Coordinates of C-alpha atoms (C1' of nucleotides) in Angstrom, one line a residue:
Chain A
X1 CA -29.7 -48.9 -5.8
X2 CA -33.3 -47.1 -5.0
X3 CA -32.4 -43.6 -3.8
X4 CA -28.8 -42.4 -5.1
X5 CA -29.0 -38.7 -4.4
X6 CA -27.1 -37.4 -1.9
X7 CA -28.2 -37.4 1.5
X8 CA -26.0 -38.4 3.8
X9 CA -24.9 -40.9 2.0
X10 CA -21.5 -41.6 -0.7
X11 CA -19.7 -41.5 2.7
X12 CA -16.0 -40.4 2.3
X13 CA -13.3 -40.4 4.9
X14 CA -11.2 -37.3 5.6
X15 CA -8.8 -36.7 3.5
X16 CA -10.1 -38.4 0.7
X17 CA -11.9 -36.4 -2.4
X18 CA -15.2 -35.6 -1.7
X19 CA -17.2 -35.8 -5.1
X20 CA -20.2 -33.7 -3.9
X21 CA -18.4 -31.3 -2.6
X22 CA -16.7 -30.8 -5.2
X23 CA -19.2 -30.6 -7.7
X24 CA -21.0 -27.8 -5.7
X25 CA -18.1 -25.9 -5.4
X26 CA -17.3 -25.9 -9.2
X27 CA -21.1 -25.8 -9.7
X28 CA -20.8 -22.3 -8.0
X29 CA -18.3 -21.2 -9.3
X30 CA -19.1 -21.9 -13.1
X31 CA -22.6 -20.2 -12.7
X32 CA -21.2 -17.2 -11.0
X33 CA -18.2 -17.0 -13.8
X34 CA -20.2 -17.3 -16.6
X35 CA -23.9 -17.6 -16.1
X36 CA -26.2 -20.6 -14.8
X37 CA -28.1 -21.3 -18.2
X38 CA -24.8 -20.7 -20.1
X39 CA -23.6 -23.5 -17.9
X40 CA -23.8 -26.9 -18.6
X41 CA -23.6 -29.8 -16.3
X42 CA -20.8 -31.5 -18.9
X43 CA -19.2 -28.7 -18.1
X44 CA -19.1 -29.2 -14.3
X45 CA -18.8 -32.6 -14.2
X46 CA -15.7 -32.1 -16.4
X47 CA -14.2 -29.2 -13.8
X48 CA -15.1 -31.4 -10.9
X49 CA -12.6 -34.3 -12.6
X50 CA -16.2 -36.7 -12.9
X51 CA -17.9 -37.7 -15.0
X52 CA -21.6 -35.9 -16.8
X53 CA -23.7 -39.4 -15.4
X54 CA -21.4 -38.8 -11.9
X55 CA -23.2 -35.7 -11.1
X56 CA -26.9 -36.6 -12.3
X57 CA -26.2 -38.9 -9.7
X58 CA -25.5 -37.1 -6.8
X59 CA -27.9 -33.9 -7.6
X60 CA -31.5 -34.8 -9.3
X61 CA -31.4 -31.6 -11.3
X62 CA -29.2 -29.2 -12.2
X63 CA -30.4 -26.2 -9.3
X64 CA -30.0 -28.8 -7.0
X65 CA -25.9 -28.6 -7.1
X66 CA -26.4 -25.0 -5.4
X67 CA -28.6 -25.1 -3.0
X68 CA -28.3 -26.7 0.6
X69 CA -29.3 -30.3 1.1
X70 CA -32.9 -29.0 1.4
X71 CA -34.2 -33.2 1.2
X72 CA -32.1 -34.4 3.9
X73 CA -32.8 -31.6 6.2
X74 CA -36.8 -32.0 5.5
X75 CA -36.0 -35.6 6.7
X76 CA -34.5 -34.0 10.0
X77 CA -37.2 -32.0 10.5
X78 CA -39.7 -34.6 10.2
X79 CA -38.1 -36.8 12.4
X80 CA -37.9 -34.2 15.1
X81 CA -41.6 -33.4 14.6
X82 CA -42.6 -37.0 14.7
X83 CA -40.5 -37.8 18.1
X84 CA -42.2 -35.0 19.8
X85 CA -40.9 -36.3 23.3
X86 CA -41.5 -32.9 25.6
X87 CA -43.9 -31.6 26.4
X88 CA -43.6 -28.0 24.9
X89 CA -46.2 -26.5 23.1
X90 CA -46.2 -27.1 19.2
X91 CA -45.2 -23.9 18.1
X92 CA -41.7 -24.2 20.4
X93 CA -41.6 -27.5 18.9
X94 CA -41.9 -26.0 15.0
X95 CA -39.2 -23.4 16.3
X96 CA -36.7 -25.6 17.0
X97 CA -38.3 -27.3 13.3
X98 CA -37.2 -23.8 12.0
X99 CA -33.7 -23.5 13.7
X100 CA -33.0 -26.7 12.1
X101 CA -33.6 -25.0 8.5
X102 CA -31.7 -22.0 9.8
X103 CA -28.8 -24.4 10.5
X104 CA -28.1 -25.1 7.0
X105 CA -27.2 -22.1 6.0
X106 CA -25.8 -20.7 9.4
X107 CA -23.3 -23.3 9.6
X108 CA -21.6 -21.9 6.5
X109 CA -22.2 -18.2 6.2
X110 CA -19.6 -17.7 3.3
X111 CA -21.3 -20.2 1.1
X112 CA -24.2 -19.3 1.9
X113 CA -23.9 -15.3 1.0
X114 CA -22.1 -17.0 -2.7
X115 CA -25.3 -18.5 -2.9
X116 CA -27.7 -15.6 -2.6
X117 CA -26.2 -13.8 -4.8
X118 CA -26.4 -16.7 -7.3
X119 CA -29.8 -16.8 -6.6
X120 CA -30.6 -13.0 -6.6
X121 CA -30.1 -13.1 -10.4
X122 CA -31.2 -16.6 -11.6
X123 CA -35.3 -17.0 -11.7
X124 CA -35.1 -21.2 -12.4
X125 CA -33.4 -21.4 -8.7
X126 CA -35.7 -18.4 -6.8
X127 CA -37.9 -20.8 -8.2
X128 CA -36.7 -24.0 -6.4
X129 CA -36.1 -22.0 -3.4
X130 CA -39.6 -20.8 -3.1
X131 CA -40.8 -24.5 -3.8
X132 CA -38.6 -25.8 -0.9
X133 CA -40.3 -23.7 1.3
X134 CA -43.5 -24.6 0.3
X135 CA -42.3 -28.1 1.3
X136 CA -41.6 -27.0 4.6
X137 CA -44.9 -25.1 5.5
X138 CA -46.8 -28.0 4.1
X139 CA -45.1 -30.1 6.7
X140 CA -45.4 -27.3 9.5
X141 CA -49.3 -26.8 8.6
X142 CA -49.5 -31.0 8.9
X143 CA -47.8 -31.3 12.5
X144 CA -50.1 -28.8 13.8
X145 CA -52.9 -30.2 12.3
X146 CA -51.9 -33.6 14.0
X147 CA -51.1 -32.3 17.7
X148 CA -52.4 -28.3 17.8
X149 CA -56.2 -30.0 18.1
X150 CA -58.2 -27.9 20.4
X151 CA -61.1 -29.0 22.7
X152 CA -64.3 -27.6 22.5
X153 CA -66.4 -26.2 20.2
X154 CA -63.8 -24.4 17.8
X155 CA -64.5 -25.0 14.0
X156 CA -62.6 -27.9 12.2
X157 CA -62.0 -25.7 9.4
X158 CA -61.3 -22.8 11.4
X159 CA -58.7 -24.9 13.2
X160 CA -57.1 -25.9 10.0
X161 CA -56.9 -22.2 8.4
X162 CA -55.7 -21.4 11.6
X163 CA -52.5 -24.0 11.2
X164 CA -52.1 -23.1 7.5
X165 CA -51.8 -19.3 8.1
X166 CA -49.5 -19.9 11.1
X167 CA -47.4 -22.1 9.4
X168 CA -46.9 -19.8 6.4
X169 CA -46.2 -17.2 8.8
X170 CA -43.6 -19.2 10.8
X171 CA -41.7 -20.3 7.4
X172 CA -42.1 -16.3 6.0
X173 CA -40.6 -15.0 9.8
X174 CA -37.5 -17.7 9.4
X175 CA -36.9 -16.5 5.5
X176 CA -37.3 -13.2 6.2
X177 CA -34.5 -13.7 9.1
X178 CA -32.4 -15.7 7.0
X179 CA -32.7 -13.1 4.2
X180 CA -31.5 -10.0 5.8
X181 CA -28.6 -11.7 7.8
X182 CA -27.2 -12.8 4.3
X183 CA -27.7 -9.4 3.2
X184 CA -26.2 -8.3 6.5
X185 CA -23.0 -10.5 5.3
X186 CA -23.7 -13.0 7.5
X187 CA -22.7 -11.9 10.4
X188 CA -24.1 -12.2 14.3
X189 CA -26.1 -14.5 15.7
X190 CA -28.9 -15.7 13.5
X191 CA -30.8 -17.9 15.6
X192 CA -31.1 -15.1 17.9
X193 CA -32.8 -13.2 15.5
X194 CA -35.1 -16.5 14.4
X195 CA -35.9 -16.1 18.2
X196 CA -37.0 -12.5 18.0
X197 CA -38.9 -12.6 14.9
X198 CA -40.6 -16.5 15.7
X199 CA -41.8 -14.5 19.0
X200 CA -43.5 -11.8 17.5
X201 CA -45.3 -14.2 15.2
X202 CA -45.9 -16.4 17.9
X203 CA -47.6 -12.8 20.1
X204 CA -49.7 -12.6 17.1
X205 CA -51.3 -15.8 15.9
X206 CA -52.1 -16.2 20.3
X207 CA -54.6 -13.7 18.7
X208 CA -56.0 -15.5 16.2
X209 CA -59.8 -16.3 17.6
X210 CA -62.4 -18.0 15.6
X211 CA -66.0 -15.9 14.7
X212 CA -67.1 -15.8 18.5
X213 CA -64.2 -13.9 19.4
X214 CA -63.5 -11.1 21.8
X215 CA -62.1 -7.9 20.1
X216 CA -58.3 -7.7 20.1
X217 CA -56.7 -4.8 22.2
X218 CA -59.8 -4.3 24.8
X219 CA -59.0 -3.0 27.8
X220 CA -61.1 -5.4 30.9
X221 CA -61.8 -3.0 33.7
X222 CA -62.9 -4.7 36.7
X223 CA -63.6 -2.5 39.9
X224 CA -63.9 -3.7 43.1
X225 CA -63.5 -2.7 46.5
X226 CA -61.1 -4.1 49.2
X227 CA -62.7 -6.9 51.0
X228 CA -64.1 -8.5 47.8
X229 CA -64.3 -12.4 47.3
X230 CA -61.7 -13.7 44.7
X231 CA -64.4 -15.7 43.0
X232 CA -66.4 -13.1 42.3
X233 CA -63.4 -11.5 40.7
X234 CA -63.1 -14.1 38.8
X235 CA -66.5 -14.4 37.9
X236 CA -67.2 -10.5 36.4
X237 CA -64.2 -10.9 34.5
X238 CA -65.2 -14.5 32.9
X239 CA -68.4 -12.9 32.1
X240 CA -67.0 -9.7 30.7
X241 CA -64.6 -11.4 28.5
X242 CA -67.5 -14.2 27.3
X243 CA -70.1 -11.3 25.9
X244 CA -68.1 -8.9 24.2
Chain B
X1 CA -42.3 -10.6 -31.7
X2 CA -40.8 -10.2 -28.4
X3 CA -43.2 -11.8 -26.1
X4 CA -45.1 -14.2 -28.1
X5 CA -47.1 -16.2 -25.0
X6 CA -50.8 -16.2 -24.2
X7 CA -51.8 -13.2 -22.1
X8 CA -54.7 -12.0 -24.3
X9 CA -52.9 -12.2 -27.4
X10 CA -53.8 -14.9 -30.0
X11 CA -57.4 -12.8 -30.6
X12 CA -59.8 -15.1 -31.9
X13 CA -62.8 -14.0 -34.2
X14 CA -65.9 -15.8 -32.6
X15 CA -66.1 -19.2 -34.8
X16 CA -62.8 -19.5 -35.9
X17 CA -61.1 -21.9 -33.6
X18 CA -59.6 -20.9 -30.5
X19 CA -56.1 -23.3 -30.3
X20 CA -55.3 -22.0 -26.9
X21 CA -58.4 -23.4 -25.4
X22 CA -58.3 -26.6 -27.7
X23 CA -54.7 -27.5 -26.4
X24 CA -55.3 -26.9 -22.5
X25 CA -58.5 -29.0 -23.2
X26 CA -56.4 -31.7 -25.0
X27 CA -53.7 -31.2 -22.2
X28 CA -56.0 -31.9 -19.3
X29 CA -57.5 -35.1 -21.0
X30 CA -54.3 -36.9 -21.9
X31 CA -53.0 -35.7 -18.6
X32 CA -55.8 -37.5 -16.8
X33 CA -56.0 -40.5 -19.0
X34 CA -52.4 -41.2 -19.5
X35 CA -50.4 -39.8 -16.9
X36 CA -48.7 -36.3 -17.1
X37 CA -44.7 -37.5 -17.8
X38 CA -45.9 -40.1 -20.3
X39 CA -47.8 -37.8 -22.3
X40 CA -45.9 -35.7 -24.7
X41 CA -45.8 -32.3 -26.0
X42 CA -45.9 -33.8 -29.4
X43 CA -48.6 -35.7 -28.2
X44 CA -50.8 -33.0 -26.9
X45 CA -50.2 -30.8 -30.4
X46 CA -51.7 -33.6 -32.4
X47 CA -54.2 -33.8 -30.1
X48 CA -55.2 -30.6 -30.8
X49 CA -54.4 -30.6 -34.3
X50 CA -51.7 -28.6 -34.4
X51 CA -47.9 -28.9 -34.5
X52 CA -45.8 -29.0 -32.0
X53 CA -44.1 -25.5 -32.6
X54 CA -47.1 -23.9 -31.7
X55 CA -48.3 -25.6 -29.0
X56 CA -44.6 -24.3 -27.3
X57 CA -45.8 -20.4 -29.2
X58 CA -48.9 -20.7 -26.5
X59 CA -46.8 -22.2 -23.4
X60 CA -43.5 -21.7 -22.5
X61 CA -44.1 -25.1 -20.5
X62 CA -45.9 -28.1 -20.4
X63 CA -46.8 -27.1 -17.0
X64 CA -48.4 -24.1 -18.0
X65 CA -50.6 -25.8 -20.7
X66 CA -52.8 -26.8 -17.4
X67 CA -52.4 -24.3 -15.0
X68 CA -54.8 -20.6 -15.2
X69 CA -52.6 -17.9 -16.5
X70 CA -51.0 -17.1 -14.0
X71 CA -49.1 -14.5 -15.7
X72 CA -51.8 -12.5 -17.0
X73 CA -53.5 -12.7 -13.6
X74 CA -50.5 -11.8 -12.2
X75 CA -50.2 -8.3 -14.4
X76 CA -53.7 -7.8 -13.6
X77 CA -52.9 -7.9 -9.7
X78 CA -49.9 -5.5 -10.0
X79 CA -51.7 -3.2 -12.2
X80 CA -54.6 -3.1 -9.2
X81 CA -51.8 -2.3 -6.8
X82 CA -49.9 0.4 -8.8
X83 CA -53.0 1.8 -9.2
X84 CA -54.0 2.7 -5.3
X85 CA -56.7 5.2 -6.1
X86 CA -59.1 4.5 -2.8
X87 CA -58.6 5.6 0.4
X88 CA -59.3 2.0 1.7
X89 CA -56.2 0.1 3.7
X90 CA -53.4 -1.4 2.4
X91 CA -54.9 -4.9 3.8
X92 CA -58.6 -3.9 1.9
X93 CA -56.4 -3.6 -1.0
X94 CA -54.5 -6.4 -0.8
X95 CA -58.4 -8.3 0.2
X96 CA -59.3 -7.4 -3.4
X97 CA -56.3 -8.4 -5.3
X98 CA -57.0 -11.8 -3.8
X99 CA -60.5 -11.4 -5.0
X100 CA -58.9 -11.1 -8.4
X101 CA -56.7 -14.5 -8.0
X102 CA -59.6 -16.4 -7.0
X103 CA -61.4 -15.3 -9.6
X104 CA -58.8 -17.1 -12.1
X105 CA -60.3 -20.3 -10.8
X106 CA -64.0 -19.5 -9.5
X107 CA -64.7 -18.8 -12.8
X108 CA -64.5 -22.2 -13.9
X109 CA -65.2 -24.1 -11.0
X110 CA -65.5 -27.6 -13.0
X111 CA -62.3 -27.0 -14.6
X112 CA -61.1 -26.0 -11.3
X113 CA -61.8 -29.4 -9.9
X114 CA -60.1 -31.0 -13.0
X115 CA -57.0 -29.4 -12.4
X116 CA -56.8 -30.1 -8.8
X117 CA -57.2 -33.8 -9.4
X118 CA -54.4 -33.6 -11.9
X119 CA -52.6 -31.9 -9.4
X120 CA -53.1 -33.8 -6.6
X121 CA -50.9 -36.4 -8.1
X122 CA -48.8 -34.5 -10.2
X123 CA -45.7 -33.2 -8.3
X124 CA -43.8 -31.0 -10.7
X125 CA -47.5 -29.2 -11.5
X126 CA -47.5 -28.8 -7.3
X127 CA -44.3 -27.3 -7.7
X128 CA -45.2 -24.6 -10.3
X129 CA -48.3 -23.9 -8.3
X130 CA -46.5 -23.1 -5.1
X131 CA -44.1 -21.1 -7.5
X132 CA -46.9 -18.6 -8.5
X133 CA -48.2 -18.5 -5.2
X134 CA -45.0 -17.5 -4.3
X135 CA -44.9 -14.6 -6.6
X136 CA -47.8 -13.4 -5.5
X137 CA -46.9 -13.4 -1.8
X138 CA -43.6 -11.3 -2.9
X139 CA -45.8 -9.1 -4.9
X140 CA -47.6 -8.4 -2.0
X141 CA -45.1 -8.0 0.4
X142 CA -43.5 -5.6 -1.2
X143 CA -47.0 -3.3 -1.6
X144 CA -47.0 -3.1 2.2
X145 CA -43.6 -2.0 2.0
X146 CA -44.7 0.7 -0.3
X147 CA -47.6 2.2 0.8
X148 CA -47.8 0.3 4.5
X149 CA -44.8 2.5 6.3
X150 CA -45.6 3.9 9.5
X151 CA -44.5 7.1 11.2
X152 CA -43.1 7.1 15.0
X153 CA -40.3 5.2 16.1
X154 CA -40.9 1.9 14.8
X155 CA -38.0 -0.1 13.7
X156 CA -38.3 -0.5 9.9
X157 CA -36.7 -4.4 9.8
X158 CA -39.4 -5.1 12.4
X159 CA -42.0 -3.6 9.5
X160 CA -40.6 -5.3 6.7
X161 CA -41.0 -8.9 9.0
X162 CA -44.6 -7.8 9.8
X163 CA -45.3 -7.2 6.0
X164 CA -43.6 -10.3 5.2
X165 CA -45.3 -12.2 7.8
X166 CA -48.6 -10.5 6.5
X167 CA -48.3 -11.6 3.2
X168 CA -47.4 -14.5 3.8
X169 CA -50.9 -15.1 6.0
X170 CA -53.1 -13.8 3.1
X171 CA -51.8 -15.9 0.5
X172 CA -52.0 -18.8 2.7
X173 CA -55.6 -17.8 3.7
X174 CA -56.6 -17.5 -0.2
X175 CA -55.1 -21.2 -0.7
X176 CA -56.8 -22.7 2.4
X177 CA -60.1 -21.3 0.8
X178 CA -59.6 -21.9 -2.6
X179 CA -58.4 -25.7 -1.5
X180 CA -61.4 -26.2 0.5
X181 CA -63.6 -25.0 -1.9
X182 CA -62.3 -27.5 -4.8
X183 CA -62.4 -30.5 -2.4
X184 CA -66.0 -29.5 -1.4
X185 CA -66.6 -29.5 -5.5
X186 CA -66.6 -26.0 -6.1
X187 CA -69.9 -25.2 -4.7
X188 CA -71.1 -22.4 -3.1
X189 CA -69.8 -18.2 -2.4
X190 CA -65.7 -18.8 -2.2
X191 CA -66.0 -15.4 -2.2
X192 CA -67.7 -14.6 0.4
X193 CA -65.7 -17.5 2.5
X194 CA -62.2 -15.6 1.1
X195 CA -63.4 -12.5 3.0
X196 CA -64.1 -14.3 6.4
X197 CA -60.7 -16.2 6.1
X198 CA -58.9 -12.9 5.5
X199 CA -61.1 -11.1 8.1
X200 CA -59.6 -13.7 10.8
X201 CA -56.4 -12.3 9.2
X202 CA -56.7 -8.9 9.6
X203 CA -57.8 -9.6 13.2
X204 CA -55.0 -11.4 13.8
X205 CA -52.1 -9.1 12.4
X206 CA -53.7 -6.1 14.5
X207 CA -52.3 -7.4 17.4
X208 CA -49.0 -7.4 15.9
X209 CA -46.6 -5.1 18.3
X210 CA -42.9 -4.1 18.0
X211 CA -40.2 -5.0 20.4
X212 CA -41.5 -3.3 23.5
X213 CA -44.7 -4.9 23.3
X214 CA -47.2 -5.5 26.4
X215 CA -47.8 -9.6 26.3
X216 CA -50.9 -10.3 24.4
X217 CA -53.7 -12.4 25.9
X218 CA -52.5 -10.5 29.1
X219 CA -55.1 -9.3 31.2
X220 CA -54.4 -6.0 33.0
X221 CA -57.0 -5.8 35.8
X222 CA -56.8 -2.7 38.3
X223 CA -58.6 -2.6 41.3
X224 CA -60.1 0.8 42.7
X225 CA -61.7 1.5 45.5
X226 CA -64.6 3.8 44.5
X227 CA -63.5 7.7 44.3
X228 CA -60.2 7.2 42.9
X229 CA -59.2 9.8 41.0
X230 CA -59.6 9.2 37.4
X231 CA -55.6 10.3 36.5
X232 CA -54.4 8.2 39.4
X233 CA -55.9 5.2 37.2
X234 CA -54.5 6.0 34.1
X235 CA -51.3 6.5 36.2
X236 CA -50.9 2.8 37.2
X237 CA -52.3 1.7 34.2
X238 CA -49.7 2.8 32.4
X239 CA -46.8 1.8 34.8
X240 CA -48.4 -1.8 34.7
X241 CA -48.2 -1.8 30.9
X242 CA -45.1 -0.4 31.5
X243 CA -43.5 -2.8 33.4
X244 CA -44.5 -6.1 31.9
Chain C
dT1 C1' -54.2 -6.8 -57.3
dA2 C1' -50.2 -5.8 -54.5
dT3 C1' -48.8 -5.9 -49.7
dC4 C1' -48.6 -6.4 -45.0
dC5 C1' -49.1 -8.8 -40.9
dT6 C1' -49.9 -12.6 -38.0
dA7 C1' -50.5 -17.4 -37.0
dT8 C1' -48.6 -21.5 -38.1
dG9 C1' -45.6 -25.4 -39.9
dG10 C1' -41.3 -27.6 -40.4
dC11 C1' -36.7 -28.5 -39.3
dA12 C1' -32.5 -28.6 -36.8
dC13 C1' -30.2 -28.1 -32.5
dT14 C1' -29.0 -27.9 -27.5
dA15 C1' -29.2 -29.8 -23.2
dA16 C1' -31.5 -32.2 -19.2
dG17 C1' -32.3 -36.3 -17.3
dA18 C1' -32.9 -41.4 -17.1
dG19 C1' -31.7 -46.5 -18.3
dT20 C1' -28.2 -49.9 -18.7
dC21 C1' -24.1 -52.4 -18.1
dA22 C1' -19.1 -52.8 -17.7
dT23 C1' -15.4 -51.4 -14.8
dT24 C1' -13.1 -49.5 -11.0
dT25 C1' -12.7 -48.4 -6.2
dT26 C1' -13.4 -49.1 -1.3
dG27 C1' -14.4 -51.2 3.0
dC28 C1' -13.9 -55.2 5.6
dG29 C1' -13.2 -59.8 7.2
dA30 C1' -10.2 -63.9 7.1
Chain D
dT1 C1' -1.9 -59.0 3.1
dC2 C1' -5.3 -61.0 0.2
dG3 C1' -9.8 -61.5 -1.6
dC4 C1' -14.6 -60.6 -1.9
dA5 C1' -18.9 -58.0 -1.9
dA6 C1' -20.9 -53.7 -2.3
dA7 C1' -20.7 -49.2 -3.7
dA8 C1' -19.2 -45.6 -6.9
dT9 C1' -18.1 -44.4 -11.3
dG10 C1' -17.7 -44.2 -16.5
dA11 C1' -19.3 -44.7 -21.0
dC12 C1' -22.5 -45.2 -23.9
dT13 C1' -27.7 -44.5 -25.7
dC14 C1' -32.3 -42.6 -25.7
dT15 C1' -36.2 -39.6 -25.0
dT16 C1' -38.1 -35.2 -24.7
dA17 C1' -38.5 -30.2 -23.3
dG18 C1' -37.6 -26.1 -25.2
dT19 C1' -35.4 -22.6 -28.7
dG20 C1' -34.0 -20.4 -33.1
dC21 C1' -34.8 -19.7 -37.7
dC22 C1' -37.0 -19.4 -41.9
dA23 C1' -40.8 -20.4 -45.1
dT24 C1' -45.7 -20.1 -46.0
dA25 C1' -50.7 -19.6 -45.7
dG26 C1' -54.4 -16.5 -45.4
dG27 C1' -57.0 -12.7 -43.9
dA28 C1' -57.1 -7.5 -43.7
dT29 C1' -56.0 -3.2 -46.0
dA30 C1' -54.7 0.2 -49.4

DNA sequence: TATCCTATGGCACTAAGAGTCATTTTGCGA
DNA sequence: TCGCAAAATGACTCTTAGTGCCATAGGATA
């Protein structure tokens, strides 16, 4: 077999034990008892009733037995990025990318709380957590690289720092969220919150402008009196806003 | 010795032979020729001409034999942000502490080019790369927390999201630049291309707003007939804004 | 010369992770 | 209900990263 690890995969009917569950559970629970380097993975292999060789083969490292399916849900989200059916814009399509993320952790707010604190005091997963997330902007900064091309005469490479400093700010928003509701205890409605923060970041980045741009926060004043052609409205302000 | 790792330690007399640079030299070329899993730690010691012991004395992983020192750098950028003595902004600040990070590779721009061919093909060195960055965005995200707190009534988890989010755009900015700069060969002022990216930045986070923001990219145009009085335009200026 | 102190070498040890093959379990069709 | 193919598991072995511990070499200092 190519790809053993866990992703969807070692199907199991209802009732029946559920290996992988298992071992995360007693994964947990070890590291939180006594320690995550004290821990070793004989040791919850054997609490999990399975075997040391079992659980190398559902997690590909020993931090992986904590944390969410991070791989399968990159797979998700790269499938949802690469249908890209509607026609929305690309950063509504990289927020529902993001409520996807937020979805595995949402969906078990206990487990998830167990796991921040595990993580709050062991470096080696921080570590992989941070990493994952790197995965994710990487594939953020990509999609908008693929479809966020603008016409015109914008820079390439403006474009491009453009997509990498809105996708890090998109993936920093949706940890940030994610972060304080498990501090919160996990209550209330996260997405919500993903919302909220996603549109502040979303208010800001419409202000990113490349070297020719007009200075953010200017007031337009256009004066005219009654009885003056639209166009010529429209023309003062096209030219007010072109040679700021 | 408590802390027996490379951060300036290790003084070598001029002549005398300087192992750490020997074994990151030796690192790099086996690396390169051989592959980075299928070359050894033993390997790289004898290399070097030294045994294996102290090749782990000078890294505390194989990673690190390749990658800058991080950790030095590191102390040096927390040392620049404890200290705080200018008047300049937290973000002017936070500019030159990236200066200082890019400095770890613009130093040694061929070597520079080296390790981002080893890396590009490398995953676990991409991993610890996006680890440090990772540090240094929570480094930085918690200076604005410190000295970036405003007065008024600004909601403070809408802060700590902005300095999150602001962070988060820097670090991604210095990447971009110090990326492009490596694949362009390492030619050229990255400085100097480090302060437009970040200037883009700055522009960009201005137009952060709190909750009860007016839209941004909205135009607020207000037609007058001439000999309005000037407080009757603020007036409905302000209820526009208002209102949005 | 006696003595420190630091860098190094040598050795043993733990544990992570991968390879291999035999064995069991499970799903499924006849 | 039986039997078969595929998947899951167990039981080894092996390599190598990384650590602890102690001995030693060799330069600096009194």
């Amino acid at each position: 077999m190519g790809v053993p690890y866990f992703t969807g995969r070692h199907t199991q009917m209802a009732g029946l034990r559920n290996t992988h569950e298992e071992l995360t559970s007693a994964a947990i629970d070890l590291f939180l008892a006594n320690g995550y380097e004290e821990t070793t993975a004989d040791e919850i292999a054997e609490a999990a009733g399975v075997a040391r060789r079992t659980f190398f083969r559902y997690f590909r490292a020993k931090e992986d037995a904590v944390l969410p399916d991070h791989e399968g849900c990159l797979a998700r989200v790269r499938e949802l990025l690469e249908r890209n059916d509607s026609g929305e814009s690309p950063f509504a399509t990289l927020t529902r990318a993001s409520h996807l993320v937020l979805a595995l952790y949402a969906q078990d707010p206990a487990k998830a709380v167990r796991r921040y604190e595990l993580m709050r005091r062991v470096e080696s997963l921080r570590e992989r957590e941070i990493m994952m997330t790197g995965r994710y902007q990487r594939v953020f900064a990509e999609y908008l690289y693929r479809v966020d091309t603008r016409i015109g005469d914008s820079d390439e490479d403006d474009d491009r720092l453009r997509h990498d400093v809105t996708a890090a700010a998109m993936v920093a928003a949706h940890n940030h969220v994610l972060r304080q509701w498990i501090r919160d205890g996990g209550g209330g409605d996260v997405h919500a919150r993903l919302d909220a923060a996603l549109d502040l970041v979303e208010a800001a980045m419409r202000g990113w402008q490349g070297e020719n741009a007009t200075d953010q926060g200017e007031l337009l004043v256009v004066v005219a009196r009654p009885g003056t052609p639209v166009w010529r409205l429209a023309q003062s302000i096209q030219s007010a806003a072109g040679s700021s």
